[in-house]
């Protein structure tokens, strides 16, 4: 460990993952521990906020201890504590925020509250992750380190935004969804077709066996807003298709339906992101959020970026869905800018992007 190294202990508990990580200088993950609650919520078909909060309380201490241990550091080696303080489920966020404040106060470390979505974007700054190493120990990624400005497509369970990342932690929102978030559409379609929760990865998997052109679903455009998204029409079309098939007694080919739905979502996402990068004159395009782990989206974006001569950035799949390493990366860049929070830091369930 070099003396000038900045080590962030990061905590994330905004939804159904209790996570802690140690990140060096914003780009290198020393540990990334994620305790998922998926199995617990599956029986209810989605996240139950009260259960999520209780489970966070039960797990958070072990998760943090595990992150320090895996990184082979102690609290005294840590420079600052980063924590997600919004947006998310208020009770869930509170667990992480209270824990981060307690540790920072006791260990006399600076406290940095991080916007969850800023964290998702910052996953793209991580260049060295153990999972990225090839068997020969060589980094498989040959891309230069990502630095702003660039265009980022943010697609998670609660957000669908097209932004220009002007500087670290500085965003100009140029497009957003008018209704459902992309991940929400995946989850709703998965539930309707009987794939269950969590929907995104299940649709992704089912779609690999299907024909993306089997069913022609509508591609919605928002009049006068070329970078905005709308997924409710597509979701309704899928639900209508399922209901019609049930009424006429036809069997539904789930892989074909999954692949056709996914193809419609991916086309909408890729076309707008590519248009935005071209029109605004940026040659770097990144993706972030849980849906960024979708294999069809990654493949389509890689192809479109290559055709348009854009440099494409994408986090490792495990860094796309909720984790604390991304929060550590975002906290590092906030720390370098001088951002510090006081002991009055509170959970802000509807925190807007760019707000502090
Ligand atoms: O970023 P995230 O982990 O949590 C939020 O901040 O919302 O995103 C979760 C969302 C869920 O809607 C989930 O179904 C979706 O990301 N997701 C996927 C995939 N993996 C997760 N959607 C499509 N394909 C995937 N492979
Ligand atoms: Zn998230």
XYZ file of C-alpha atoms and ligand atoms in Angstrom:
383
model
C 0.000 0.000 0.000
C 1.520 3.357 -0.987
C 1.149 6.215 1.462
C -0.726 8.435 -0.964
C -3.170 5.671 -1.926
C -6.784 6.588 -1.205
C -8.679 3.602 0.155
C -12.459 3.856 0.349
C -14.547 1.488 2.424
C -17.909 1.604 0.642
C -21.334 0.455 1.800
C -24.445 -0.134 -0.331
C -27.857 -1.150 1.016
C -30.396 0.746 -1.123
C -32.467 -2.276 -2.182
C -32.005 -6.014 -1.719
C -28.221 -6.446 -1.674
C -26.176 -5.817 1.450
C -22.765 -4.909 0.068
C -19.384 -3.591 1.164
C -16.150 -3.100 -0.762
C -12.671 -1.654 -0.488
C -11.570 0.342 -3.539
C -8.101 1.806 -4.142
C -7.783 5.135 -5.966
C -11.244 4.834 -7.503
C -10.269 2.231 -10.074
C -9.001 -0.859 -8.319
C -11.273 -3.200 -6.386
C -9.520 -4.849 -3.441
C -12.685 -6.569 -2.242
C -16.340 -6.653 -3.235
C -18.667 -8.556 -0.896
C -22.348 -8.862 -1.825
C -24.932 -10.625 0.333
C -27.948 -11.026 -1.917
C -31.450 -11.320 -0.477
C -32.933 -12.637 -3.716
C -33.844 -16.058 -2.307
C -35.685 -14.393 0.565
C -37.824 -12.141 -1.651
C -38.465 -14.705 -4.402
C -41.343 -16.280 -2.501
C -43.132 -12.875 -2.571
C -42.419 -12.229 -6.270
C -40.493 -9.028 -5.541
C -38.651 -7.024 -2.898
C -40.539 -6.580 0.401
C -39.103 -3.344 1.890
C -39.607 -4.268 5.551
C -37.906 -7.638 5.104
C -35.056 -5.988 3.165
C -34.331 -3.558 6.035
C -34.302 -6.321 8.646
C -31.999 -8.493 6.569
C -29.594 -5.571 5.998
C -29.347 -5.104 9.768
C -28.593 -8.794 10.241
C -25.908 -8.938 7.554
C -24.174 -5.591 7.387
C -21.530 -6.111 10.067
C -20.345 -9.436 8.655
C -20.342 -8.039 5.121
C -18.153 -5.085 6.135
C -15.819 -7.298 8.164
C -15.600 -9.613 5.153
C -14.728 -6.735 2.803
C -11.913 -5.501 5.074
C -10.598 -9.029 5.559
C -10.685 -9.885 1.836
C -8.851 -6.648 1.010
C -6.313 -7.524 3.708
C -6.670 -4.139 5.395
C -7.928 -2.825 8.718
C -10.045 0.244 9.392
C -6.916 2.263 10.166
C -5.732 1.777 6.530
C -8.984 3.246 5.214
C -8.956 6.878 4.028
C -12.715 7.540 3.953
C -16.113 5.858 4.206
C -18.489 6.033 1.222
C -22.152 5.115 1.459
C -25.245 5.158 -0.754
C -27.738 7.616 0.751
C -30.321 7.636 -2.060
C -32.337 6.939 -4.063
C -33.784 3.643 -2.865
C -35.936 2.111 -0.142
C -35.789 4.431 2.852
C -35.543 1.725 5.524
C -32.887 -0.135 3.554
C -30.829 3.004 2.896
C -30.994 3.975 6.576
C -29.181 0.812 7.630
C -26.164 1.602 5.441
C -26.161 5.308 6.285
C -26.350 4.713 10.053
C -23.592 2.094 9.831
C -21.339 4.337 7.733
C -21.825 7.267 10.107
C -21.043 5.102 13.139
C -17.846 3.705 11.592
C -16.696 7.080 10.268
C -17.322 8.754 13.639
C -15.648 6.033 15.688
C -12.646 5.669 13.375
C -12.414 9.451 12.730
C -12.676 9.092 8.953
C -14.329 11.444 6.465
C -17.854 10.452 5.378
C -18.986 10.665 1.753
C -22.630 10.107 0.808
C -22.990 8.769 -2.737
C -25.911 8.905 -5.163
C -26.737 5.311 -6.104
C -26.943 6.091 -9.821
C -23.664 8.027 -9.723
C -22.289 4.775 -8.322
C -23.679 2.748 -11.229
C -21.997 5.125 -13.698
C -18.716 4.964 -11.725
C -18.608 1.170 -12.184
C -17.201 2.090 -15.606
C -14.145 3.701 -13.989
C -13.113 0.405 -12.429
C -10.291 -0.997 -14.508
C -8.899 -3.643 -12.261
C -11.290 -6.214 -10.946
C -10.167 -9.729 -10.025
C -12.810 -11.223 -12.325
C -11.334 -9.349 -15.264
C -7.984 -11.111 -15.150
C -7.364 -13.842 -17.692
C -5.867 -17.147 -16.542
C -2.422 -15.825 -17.447
C -2.986 -12.904 -15.086
C -3.174 -10.340 -17.891
C -5.939 -7.778 -17.917
C -8.357 -8.765 -20.673
C -9.439 -5.172 -21.128
C -7.191 -3.169 -23.434
C -9.314 -0.039 -23.350
C -7.758 3.095 -21.914
C -9.133 4.168 -18.532
C -12.455 5.919 -18.949
C -12.409 9.633 -18.203
C -15.222 12.177 -18.686
C -16.706 13.527 -20.793
C -18.711 10.663 -22.297
C -22.304 9.583 -22.935
C -23.781 7.028 -20.548
C -26.920 4.948 -20.856
C -28.180 4.214 -17.340
C -30.615 1.298 -17.227
C -31.622 -0.121 -13.863
C -34.743 -1.333 -12.089
C -35.843 2.197 -11.224
C -34.026 4.402 -13.756
C -33.640 4.769 -17.498
C -31.568 7.829 -18.291
C -29.374 8.946 -21.116
C -26.796 11.351 -19.713
C -23.667 13.232 -20.647
C -21.111 12.693 -17.903
C -19.418 16.092 -18.098
C -17.025 15.468 -15.236
C -16.793 13.016 -12.347
C -20.189 13.224 -10.623
C -21.506 15.878 -13.050
C -24.370 14.898 -15.283
C -26.515 16.486 -17.936
C -29.648 14.433 -18.442
C -30.608 14.434 -22.120
C -33.172 11.622 -22.132
C -35.304 9.648 -19.706
C -38.151 7.185 -19.658
C -41.657 8.610 -19.721
C -43.104 5.591 -17.904
C -41.516 2.262 -16.915
C -37.779 1.874 -16.369
C -36.129 -0.716 -18.634
C -35.478 -3.116 -15.736
C -39.057 -2.704 -14.538
C -40.312 -3.727 -18.006
C -38.095 -6.836 -17.881
C -39.405 -7.705 -14.409
C -43.082 -7.208 -15.349
C -42.834 -9.228 -18.558
C -40.972 -12.015 -16.732
C -43.710 -12.193 -14.112
C -46.493 -12.231 -16.751
C -44.879 -15.068 -18.667
C -44.202 -17.063 -15.521
C -40.431 -16.714 -15.369
C -40.593 -15.183 -11.909
C -38.331 -12.831 -9.965
C -35.807 -11.369 -10.618
C -37.029 -11.014 -14.167
C -34.142 -9.472 -16.088
C -31.634 -12.327 -15.861
C -34.387 -14.903 -16.482
C -35.600 -13.174 -19.659
C -31.965 -12.814 -20.744
C -31.400 -16.558 -20.290
C -34.687 -17.655 -21.913
C -34.066 -15.324 -24.872
C -30.847 -17.142 -25.782
C -32.960 -20.077 -27.022
C -35.473 -17.884 -28.861
C -35.863 -16.022 -32.149
C -35.744 -12.226 -31.635
C -37.815 -11.722 -34.789
C -40.529 -14.294 -33.997
C -43.032 -11.713 -32.717
C -43.175 -8.125 -33.961
C -43.659 -5.899 -30.892
C -44.079 -2.104 -31.214
C -41.118 0.288 -30.908
C -42.393 3.456 -29.257
C -40.940 6.865 -30.041
C -41.681 9.916 -27.910
C -42.871 12.747 -30.168
C -40.435 15.674 -30.132
C -38.076 14.007 -27.637
C -35.608 11.846 -29.605
C -33.672 10.702 -26.525
C -36.650 9.781 -24.341
C -37.906 6.240 -23.840
C -41.324 4.689 -23.363
C -41.741 1.036 -22.439
C -45.346 0.876 -21.248
C -46.724 0.365 -24.792
C -44.321 -2.520 -25.357
C -45.162 -4.019 -21.967
C -48.911 -3.801 -22.761
C -48.356 -5.389 -26.176
C -46.591 -8.331 -24.511
C -49.355 -8.682 -21.894
C -52.025 -8.544 -24.628
C -50.151 -11.191 -26.607
C -50.079 -13.469 -23.553
C -53.789 -12.911 -22.777
C -54.813 -13.530 -26.390
C -52.821 -16.778 -26.472
C -54.430 -17.901 -23.208
C -57.937 -17.163 -24.524
C -57.406 -18.988 -27.804
C -55.653 -21.865 -26.089
C -52.409 -21.350 -28.021
C -49.207 -22.326 -26.272
C -46.724 -19.505 -25.825
C -43.166 -20.075 -26.945
C -41.475 -18.438 -23.956
C -37.963 -18.207 -25.488
C -39.387 -16.573 -28.656
C -41.462 -14.136 -26.614
C -38.510 -13.300 -24.333
C -36.171 -12.812 -27.293
C -38.679 -10.654 -29.221
C -39.438 -8.450 -26.194
C -35.743 -8.115 -25.330
C -34.912 -7.245 -28.922
C -37.461 -4.397 -28.878
C -36.004 -2.992 -25.628
C -32.419 -3.336 -26.835
C -33.200 -1.619 -30.156
C -34.784 1.327 -28.340
C -31.835 1.654 -25.958
C -29.061 1.265 -28.528
C -30.587 3.530 -31.194
C -31.018 6.452 -28.789
C -27.613 6.072 -27.154
C -25.852 5.974 -30.538
C -27.892 8.942 -31.794
C -27.022 10.946 -28.658
C -23.287 10.257 -28.867
C -23.245 11.264 -32.553
C -25.407 14.373 -32.197
C -23.609 15.662 -29.107
C -20.206 14.825 -30.579
C -18.808 12.329 -28.071
C -16.865 9.256 -29.104
C -17.058 7.402 -25.796
C -20.206 5.553 -24.806
C -20.769 3.693 -21.518
C -23.597 1.631 -20.081
C -24.549 1.284 -16.417
C -27.134 -0.284 -14.103
C -28.537 -3.810 -13.717
C -29.858 -4.025 -17.283
C -26.330 -3.229 -18.552
C -25.496 -6.843 -17.666
C -27.975 -8.002 -20.338
C -26.067 -10.069 -22.884
C -28.101 -8.898 -25.905
C -27.704 -5.226 -24.936
C -23.945 -5.624 -24.479
C -23.581 -7.383 -27.842
C -25.777 -4.902 -29.741
C -24.071 -1.895 -28.179
C -20.604 -3.301 -28.909
C -21.563 -3.819 -32.568
C -23.159 -0.384 -32.963
C -20.198 1.338 -31.287
C -17.773 -0.451 -33.574
C -19.770 0.574 -36.659
C -19.849 4.181 -35.461
C -16.218 4.260 -34.294
C -17.153 4.934 -30.667
C -15.152 3.524 -27.785
C -17.544 1.318 -25.808
C -17.282 0.966 -22.010
C -19.196 -1.535 -19.907
C -18.654 -2.780 -16.373
C -18.197 -6.462 -15.519
C -21.702 -7.984 -15.091
C -21.220 -8.255 -11.313
C -20.408 -4.535 -11.217
C -23.554 -3.659 -13.244
C -26.058 -4.929 -10.679
C -26.024 -3.453 -7.166
C -22.644 -3.639 -5.434
C -20.477 -1.476 -3.183
C -17.360 -1.371 -5.392
C -19.151 1.098 -7.689
C -20.014 3.232 -4.644
C -16.340 3.159 -3.623
C -15.316 4.331 -7.106
C -17.836 7.207 -7.050
C -16.870 8.133 -3.470
C -13.194 8.341 -4.480
C -13.875 10.938 -7.180
C -16.145 12.877 -4.790
C -13.405 12.703 -2.148
C -10.852 14.105 -4.610
C -13.212 17.009 -5.324
C -13.387 17.735 -1.586
C -16.914 16.451 -0.959
C -17.595 15.536 2.686
C -20.838 14.871 4.520
C -21.643 15.700 8.126
C -23.053 13.497 10.897
C -26.508 14.733 9.871
C -26.353 12.738 6.618
C -29.735 11.114 6.120
C -31.280 8.640 3.696
C -32.981 10.432 0.779
C -35.258 7.876 -0.926
C -36.028 10.075 -3.959
C -32.651 11.780 -4.361
C -32.359 13.282 -7.859
C -29.305 12.723 -10.038
C -26.855 15.612 -9.668
C -28.287 16.668 -6.276
C -26.184 16.552 -3.128
O -29.137 -1.669 -10.885
P -29.944 -2.729 -10.288
O -29.246 -3.946 -9.737
O -30.865 -2.168 -9.162
C -31.452 -0.898 -9.263
O -30.749 0.092 -8.961
O -32.611 -0.861 -9.725
O -30.970 -3.181 -11.410
C -31.902 -4.173 -11.196
C -32.665 -4.365 -12.484
C -33.816 -5.338 -12.325
O -34.959 -4.782 -12.921
C -33.315 -6.558 -13.061
O -34.350 -7.339 -13.596
C -32.460 -5.932 -14.146
O -31.801 -4.879 -13.506
N -31.480 -6.880 -14.686
C -31.478 -7.305 -15.967
C -30.437 -8.265 -16.058
N -29.846 -8.386 -14.830
C -30.506 -7.524 -14.006
N -32.259 -6.969 -17.002
C -32.006 -7.581 -18.172
N -31.056 -8.517 -18.345
C -30.247 -8.885 -17.332
N -29.300 -9.804 -17.525
Zn -28.921 -0.141 -8.635
